[in-house]
């Protein structure tokens, strides 16, 4: 079984994907990691984020183990790393270069320790539309920018990252703008995606509803 969860930053995709992965024993691919890896690698090499050719080169060279190594660095999930990821993800050639690596995971899904899984769950922005257009179940999770900024702000506070709520909100809105308006694979729900708004629905309610949909799909296949 292949499941996709798309939606904007801090909508609750990761929490939902993690819970579903655990319940149904699926391998989990957080696809934001491929863009974070390339963005962080640009910063490490000292390349300007406007340098599309270098971003494409680093994307072409990226391997799964290299992505895992980069993910251990503090800036991988910092505001700086997030902005770098968002900027490089707008380049069509970067997206193209990273597509096969994401699609291959569905052909051979594995858990973190390398053992094979019977299926995969993806989260990202275009996993239901571009990466896995034939996924069995597709979700799109959203929430207002203010609710999402509040969640991200609390996460940063817990990690001791010094940033104000207003700066986080500004960043959330800037990322939404880039994700929704880029030329290649803009963020949007797939035609067959089920949409949940986590500003009004708690994550536990969303999980319960999502599981019902997955169970029905499993029974009928
Ligand atoms: O989800 P996360 O915040 O880790 O993603 C980092 C950035 O990567 C996002 O701001 C988004 O622009 C980009 N991204 C994307 N397509 C995906 C996943 C993430 O463009 N499938």
mmCIF file of C-alpha atoms and ligand atoms in Angstrom:
data_model
loop_
_atom_site.group_PDB
_atom_site.id
_atom_site.type_symbol
_atom_site.label_atom_id
_atom_site.label_comp_id
_atom_site.label_asym_id
_atom_site.label_seq_id
_atom_site.Cartn_x
_atom_site.Cartn_y
_atom_site.Cartn_z
ATOM 1 C CA UNK A 1 0.000 0.000 0.000
ATOM 2 C CA UNK A 2 1.233 3.507 -0.859
ATOM 3 C CA UNK A 3 -0.189 6.514 1.035
ATOM 4 C CA UNK A 4 0.632 10.186 0.422
ATOM 5 C CA UNK A 5 0.117 13.195 2.684
ATOM 6 C CA UNK A 6 0.671 16.648 1.203
ATOM 7 C CA UNK A 7 0.132 20.128 2.556
ATOM 8 C CA UNK A 8 1.855 23.299 3.745
ATOM 9 C CA UNK A 9 4.536 23.589 6.438
ATOM 10 C CA UNK A 10 3.498 22.715 10.012
ATOM 11 C CA UNK A 11 0.011 21.503 9.031
ATOM 12 C CA UNK A 12 0.544 18.243 10.953
ATOM 13 C CA UNK A 13 1.678 16.012 8.062
ATOM 14 C CA UNK A 14 4.675 14.581 9.905
ATOM 15 C CA UNK A 15 2.699 13.699 13.038
ATOM 16 C CA UNK A 16 -0.029 12.048 11.000
ATOM 17 C CA UNK A 17 2.414 10.221 8.700
ATOM 18 C CA UNK A 18 4.409 8.918 11.676
ATOM 19 C CA UNK A 19 1.269 7.597 13.407
ATOM 20 C CA UNK A 20 -0.047 5.937 10.237
ATOM 21 C CA UNK A 21 3.382 4.442 9.462
ATOM 22 C CA UNK A 22 3.484 2.882 12.930
ATOM 23 C CA UNK A 23 -0.079 1.541 12.851
ATOM 24 C CA UNK A 24 0.125 -0.005 9.367
ATOM 25 C CA UNK A 25 3.866 -0.903 9.494
ATOM 26 C CA UNK A 26 4.759 1.257 6.509
ATOM 27 C CA UNK A 27 8.160 2.750 5.652
ATOM 28 C CA UNK A 28 8.056 6.539 5.949
ATOM 29 C CA UNK A 29 9.623 9.011 3.498
ATOM 30 C CA UNK A 30 9.576 12.655 4.605
ATOM 31 C CA UNK A 31 10.283 14.131 1.157
ATOM 32 C CA UNK A 32 11.079 17.605 2.546
ATOM 33 C CA UNK A 33 14.375 15.956 3.520
ATOM 34 C CA UNK A 34 15.628 15.796 -0.065
ATOM 35 C CA UNK A 35 15.167 19.574 -0.474
ATOM 36 C CA UNK A 36 16.573 20.284 2.999
ATOM 37 C CA UNK A 37 19.642 18.180 2.113
ATOM 38 C CA UNK A 38 20.296 20.114 -1.102
ATOM 39 C CA UNK A 39 19.607 23.486 0.580
ATOM 40 C CA UNK A 40 21.953 22.718 3.472
ATOM 41 C CA UNK A 41 24.630 21.418 1.091
ATOM 42 C CA UNK A 42 24.423 24.758 -0.782
ATOM 43 C CA UNK A 43 25.073 26.573 2.518
ATOM 44 C CA UNK A 44 27.949 24.218 3.403
ATOM 45 C CA UNK A 45 29.600 24.793 0.013
ATOM 46 C CA UNK A 46 29.047 28.551 0.334
ATOM 47 C CA UNK A 47 27.040 28.705 -2.896
ATOM 48 C CA UNK A 48 24.436 31.496 -3.126
ATOM 49 C CA UNK A 49 20.906 30.063 -3.016
ATOM 50 C CA UNK A 50 20.203 31.893 -6.300
ATOM 51 C CA UNK A 51 22.792 29.656 -8.028
ATOM 52 C CA UNK A 52 20.397 27.252 -9.743
ATOM 53 C CA UNK A 53 23.122 25.308 -11.620
ATOM 54 C CA UNK A 54 25.006 24.437 -8.431
ATOM 55 C CA UNK A 55 21.741 23.424 -6.760
ATOM 56 C CA UNK A 56 20.985 21.142 -9.718
ATOM 57 C CA UNK A 57 24.489 19.611 -9.543
ATOM 58 C CA UNK A 58 24.133 18.894 -5.813
ATOM 59 C CA UNK A 59 20.642 17.454 -6.386
ATOM 60 C CA UNK A 60 21.948 15.121 -9.126
ATOM 61 C CA UNK A 61 24.717 13.901 -6.803
ATOM 62 C CA UNK A 62 22.529 13.429 -3.709
ATOM 63 C CA UNK A 63 22.295 9.877 -2.369
ATOM 64 C CA UNK A 64 20.026 8.506 0.364
ATOM 65 C CA UNK A 65 22.936 7.901 2.822
ATOM 66 C CA UNK A 66 24.257 11.444 2.200
ATOM 67 C CA UNK A 67 20.786 12.835 2.952
ATOM 68 C CA UNK A 68 20.701 10.911 6.249
ATOM 69 C CA UNK A 69 24.156 12.267 7.195
ATOM 70 C CA UNK A 70 23.115 15.862 6.410
ATOM 71 C CA UNK A 71 19.911 15.393 8.442
ATOM 72 C CA UNK A 72 22.030 15.009 11.585
ATOM 73 C CA UNK A 73 23.353 18.565 11.306
ATOM 74 C CA UNK A 74 21.725 21.286 13.462
ATOM 75 C CA UNK A 75 20.835 23.564 10.519
ATOM 76 C CA UNK A 76 18.898 20.791 8.758
ATOM 77 C CA UNK A 77 15.696 21.757 10.611
ATOM 78 C CA UNK A 78 16.591 25.339 11.562
ATOM 79 C CA UNK A 79 14.826 28.398 10.056
ATOM 80 C CA UNK A 80 17.955 28.952 7.901
ATOM 81 C CA UNK A 81 17.830 25.359 6.611
ATOM 82 C CA UNK A 82 14.094 25.619 5.965
ATOM 83 C CA UNK A 83 14.512 28.764 3.901
ATOM 84 C CA UNK A 84 17.350 27.198 1.878
ATOM 85 C CA UNK A 85 15.169 24.110 1.207
ATOM 86 C CA UNK A 86 12.239 26.244 0.156
ATOM 87 C CA UNK A 87 14.390 28.260 -2.267
ATOM 88 C CA UNK A 88 16.109 25.319 -3.987
ATOM 89 C CA UNK A 89 12.811 23.426 -4.219
ATOM 90 C CA UNK A 90 11.480 26.138 -6.540
ATOM 91 C CA UNK A 91 13.994 25.179 -9.274
ATOM 92 C CA UNK A 92 12.388 22.766 -11.798
ATOM 93 C CA UNK A 93 15.739 21.077 -12.576
ATOM 94 C CA UNK A 94 16.305 20.400 -8.859
ATOM 95 C CA UNK A 95 12.840 18.861 -8.563
ATOM 96 C CA UNK A 96 13.446 16.725 -11.657
ATOM 97 C CA UNK A 97 16.831 15.537 -10.353
ATOM 98 C CA UNK A 98 15.311 14.472 -7.017
ATOM 99 C CA UNK A 99 12.219 12.763 -8.424
ATOM 100 C CA UNK A 100 13.658 9.311 -9.177
ATOM 101 C CA UNK A 101 15.138 8.926 -5.697
ATOM 102 C CA UNK A 102 11.708 9.631 -4.188
ATOM 103 C CA UNK A 103 9.854 7.338 -6.623
ATOM 104 C CA UNK A 104 12.341 4.476 -6.159
ATOM 105 C CA UNK A 105 11.440 4.330 -2.472
ATOM 106 C CA UNK A 106 7.923 3.136 -3.346
ATOM 107 C CA UNK A 107 9.378 0.298 -5.450
ATOM 108 C CA UNK A 108 11.570 -0.920 -2.607
ATOM 109 C CA UNK A 109 10.316 0.548 0.700
ATOM 110 C CA UNK A 110 12.580 -0.042 3.690
ATOM 111 C CA UNK A 111 12.462 0.900 7.375
ATOM 112 C CA UNK A 112 15.228 3.022 8.914
ATOM 113 C CA UNK A 113 17.169 -0.113 9.899
ATOM 114 C CA UNK A 114 17.111 -1.336 6.288
ATOM 115 C CA UNK A 115 14.511 -4.121 6.697
ATOM 116 C CA UNK A 116 11.947 -4.301 3.886
ATOM 117 C CA UNK A 117 8.408 -2.950 4.385
ATOM 118 C CA UNK A 118 5.231 -4.000 2.588
ATOM 119 C CA UNK A 119 4.378 -0.406 1.680
ATOM 120 C CA UNK A 120 5.272 3.243 2.141
ATOM 121 C CA UNK A 121 3.841 6.509 3.367
ATOM 122 C CA UNK A 122 5.124 9.791 1.950
ATOM 123 C CA UNK A 123 4.731 13.345 3.160
ATOM 124 C CA UNK A 124 5.530 16.496 1.224
ATOM 125 C CA UNK A 125 4.008 18.987 -1.172
ATOM 126 C CA UNK A 126 3.638 17.034 -4.429
ATOM 127 C CA UNK A 127 3.723 13.383 -3.374
ATOM 128 C CA UNK A 128 0.115 12.689 -4.403
ATOM 129 C CA UNK A 129 0.307 14.709 -7.623
ATOM 130 C CA UNK A 130 3.827 14.085 -9.004
ATOM 131 C CA UNK A 131 5.881 11.599 -6.947
ATOM 132 C CA UNK A 132 3.192 8.896 -6.504
ATOM 133 C CA UNK A 133 0.231 9.829 -8.704
ATOM 134 C CA UNK A 134 -1.027 6.207 -8.436
ATOM 135 C CA UNK A 135 -0.948 6.059 -4.619
ATOM 136 C CA UNK A 136 -3.724 3.975 -3.016
ATOM 137 C CA UNK A 137 -4.797 6.706 -0.565
ATOM 138 C CA UNK A 138 -4.019 10.439 -0.729
ATOM 139 C CA UNK A 139 -4.511 13.035 1.993
ATOM 140 C CA UNK A 140 -4.029 16.802 1.933
ATOM 141 C CA UNK A 141 -3.616 18.415 5.368
ATOM 142 C CA UNK A 142 -3.941 22.129 5.878
ATOM 143 C CA UNK A 143 -4.444 24.790 8.599
ATOM 144 C CA UNK A 144 -4.430 28.590 8.709
ATOM 145 C CA UNK A 145 -0.984 30.262 8.505
ATOM 146 C CA UNK A 146 -1.464 31.631 12.051
ATOM 147 C CA UNK A 147 -2.161 28.186 13.556
ATOM 148 C CA UNK A 148 0.798 26.667 11.697
ATOM 149 C CA UNK A 149 3.142 29.519 12.686
ATOM 150 C CA UNK A 150 2.137 29.062 16.341
ATOM 151 C CA UNK A 151 3.018 25.336 16.152
ATOM 152 C CA UNK A 152 6.375 25.973 14.437
ATOM 153 C CA UNK A 153 7.155 28.785 16.915
ATOM 154 C CA UNK A 154 6.600 26.384 19.840
ATOM 155 C CA UNK A 155 8.807 23.744 18.182
ATOM 156 C CA UNK A 156 11.628 26.275 17.758
ATOM 157 C CA UNK A 157 11.189 27.491 21.351
ATOM 158 C CA UNK A 158 11.441 23.905 22.623
ATOM 159 C CA UNK A 159 14.704 23.523 20.675
ATOM 160 C CA UNK A 160 16.027 26.806 22.110
ATOM 161 C CA UNK A 161 16.018 28.550 18.704
ATOM 162 C CA UNK A 162 15.799 32.324 19.157
ATOM 163 C CA UNK A 163 13.094 33.555 16.753
ATOM 164 C CA UNK A 164 9.907 35.605 17.259
ATOM 165 C CA UNK A 165 6.363 34.466 16.403
ATOM 166 C CA UNK A 166 6.119 37.291 13.832
ATOM 167 C CA UNK A 167 9.264 36.120 12.061
ATOM 168 C CA UNK A 168 7.937 32.531 11.977
ATOM 169 C CA UNK A 169 4.587 33.718 10.573
ATOM 170 C CA UNK A 170 6.373 35.756 7.897
ATOM 171 C CA UNK A 171 8.465 32.705 6.965
ATOM 172 C CA UNK A 172 5.400 30.400 6.859
ATOM 173 C CA UNK A 173 3.627 32.826 4.498
ATOM 174 C CA UNK A 174 6.722 33.235 2.289
ATOM 175 C CA UNK A 175 7.098 29.438 2.021
ATOM 176 C CA UNK A 176 3.377 29.023 1.192
ATOM 177 C CA UNK A 177 3.755 31.613 -1.534
ATOM 178 C CA UNK A 178 6.789 29.865 -3.077
ATOM 179 C CA UNK A 179 5.212 26.391 -2.766
ATOM 180 C CA UNK A 180 1.893 27.412 -4.300
ATOM 181 C CA UNK A 181 3.220 29.578 -7.114
ATOM 182 C CA UNK A 182 6.322 27.819 -8.423
ATOM 183 C CA UNK A 183 6.268 26.826 -12.091
ATOM 184 C CA UNK A 184 7.046 23.156 -11.505
ATOM 185 C CA UNK A 185 4.881 20.913 -9.312
ATOM 186 C CA UNK A 186 3.134 23.666 -7.312
ATOM 187 C CA UNK A 187 1.596 22.511 -4.045
ATOM 188 C CA UNK A 188 -2.063 21.564 -4.517
ATOM 189 C CA UNK A 189 -4.323 18.703 -3.470
ATOM 190 C CA UNK A 190 -4.500 15.819 -5.962
ATOM 191 C CA UNK A 191 -7.953 15.529 -7.537
ATOM 192 C CA UNK A 192 -8.543 12.325 -5.549
ATOM 193 C CA UNK A 193 -7.079 13.579 -2.245
ATOM 194 C CA UNK A 194 -9.115 13.712 0.967
ATOM 195 C CA UNK A 195 -8.656 17.142 2.591
ATOM 196 C CA UNK A 196 -8.433 17.776 6.365
ATOM 197 C CA UNK A 197 -8.104 21.174 8.068
ATOM 198 C CA UNK A 198 -6.217 20.821 11.350
ATOM 199 C CA UNK A 199 -7.140 24.367 12.497
ATOM 200 C CA UNK A 200 -10.588 23.063 13.328
ATOM 201 C CA UNK A 201 -9.955 19.332 13.708
ATOM 202 C CA UNK A 202 -7.561 17.896 16.338
ATOM 203 C CA UNK A 203 -4.782 15.647 15.079
ATOM 204 C CA UNK A 204 -6.322 12.632 16.898
ATOM 205 C CA UNK A 205 -9.622 13.167 15.073
ATOM 206 C CA UNK A 206 -7.777 13.459 11.764
ATOM 207 C CA UNK A 207 -5.880 10.237 12.511
ATOM 208 C CA UNK A 208 -9.111 8.409 13.337
ATOM 209 C CA UNK A 209 -10.785 9.569 10.125
ATOM 210 C CA UNK A 210 -7.686 8.784 8.048
ATOM 211 C CA UNK A 211 -7.483 5.244 9.490
ATOM 212 C CA UNK A 212 -11.142 4.590 8.625
ATOM 213 C CA UNK A 213 -10.437 5.575 5.020
ATOM 214 C CA UNK A 214 -7.306 3.376 4.874
ATOM 215 C CA UNK A 215 -9.167 0.403 6.426
ATOM 216 C CA UNK A 216 -11.977 0.706 3.875
ATOM 217 C CA UNK A 217 -9.444 0.888 1.046
ATOM 218 C CA UNK A 218 -7.639 -2.211 2.360
ATOM 219 C CA UNK A 219 -10.913 -4.172 2.675
ATOM 220 C CA UNK A 220 -11.906 -3.341 -0.899
ATOM 221 C CA UNK A 221 -8.597 -4.148 -2.544
HETATM 222 O O1 LIG B 1 8.295 19.719 4.730
HETATM 223 P P1 LIG B 1 9.543 20.529 4.958
HETATM 224 O O2 LIG B 1 9.305 21.820 5.682
HETATM 225 O O3 LIG B 1 10.655 19.744 5.565
HETATM 226 O O4 LIG B 1 10.037 20.910 3.475
HETATM 227 C C1 LIG B 1 11.109 21.794 3.258
HETATM 228 C C2 LIG B 1 10.840 22.554 1.957
HETATM 229 O O5 LIG B 1 10.941 21.639 0.873
HETATM 230 C C3 LIG B 1 9.441 23.163 1.881
HETATM 231 O O6 LIG B 1 9.429 24.537 2.227
HETATM 232 C C4 LIG B 1 9.036 22.983 0.445
HETATM 233 O O7 LIG B 1 9.278 24.153 -0.261
HETATM 234 C C5 LIG B 1 9.951 21.917 -0.102
HETATM 235 N N1 LIG B 1 9.249 20.677 -0.448
HETATM 236 C C6 LIG B 1 8.772 20.551 -1.727
HETATM 237 N N2 LIG B 1 8.192 19.374 -2.121
HETATM 238 C C7 LIG B 1 8.074 18.350 -1.284
HETATM 239 C C8 LIG B 1 8.522 18.475 0.052
HETATM 240 C C9 LIG B 1 9.094 19.668 0.446
HETATM 241 O O8 LIG B 1 8.866 21.485 -2.504
HETATM 242 N N3 LIG B 1 7.517 17.214 -1.713
#
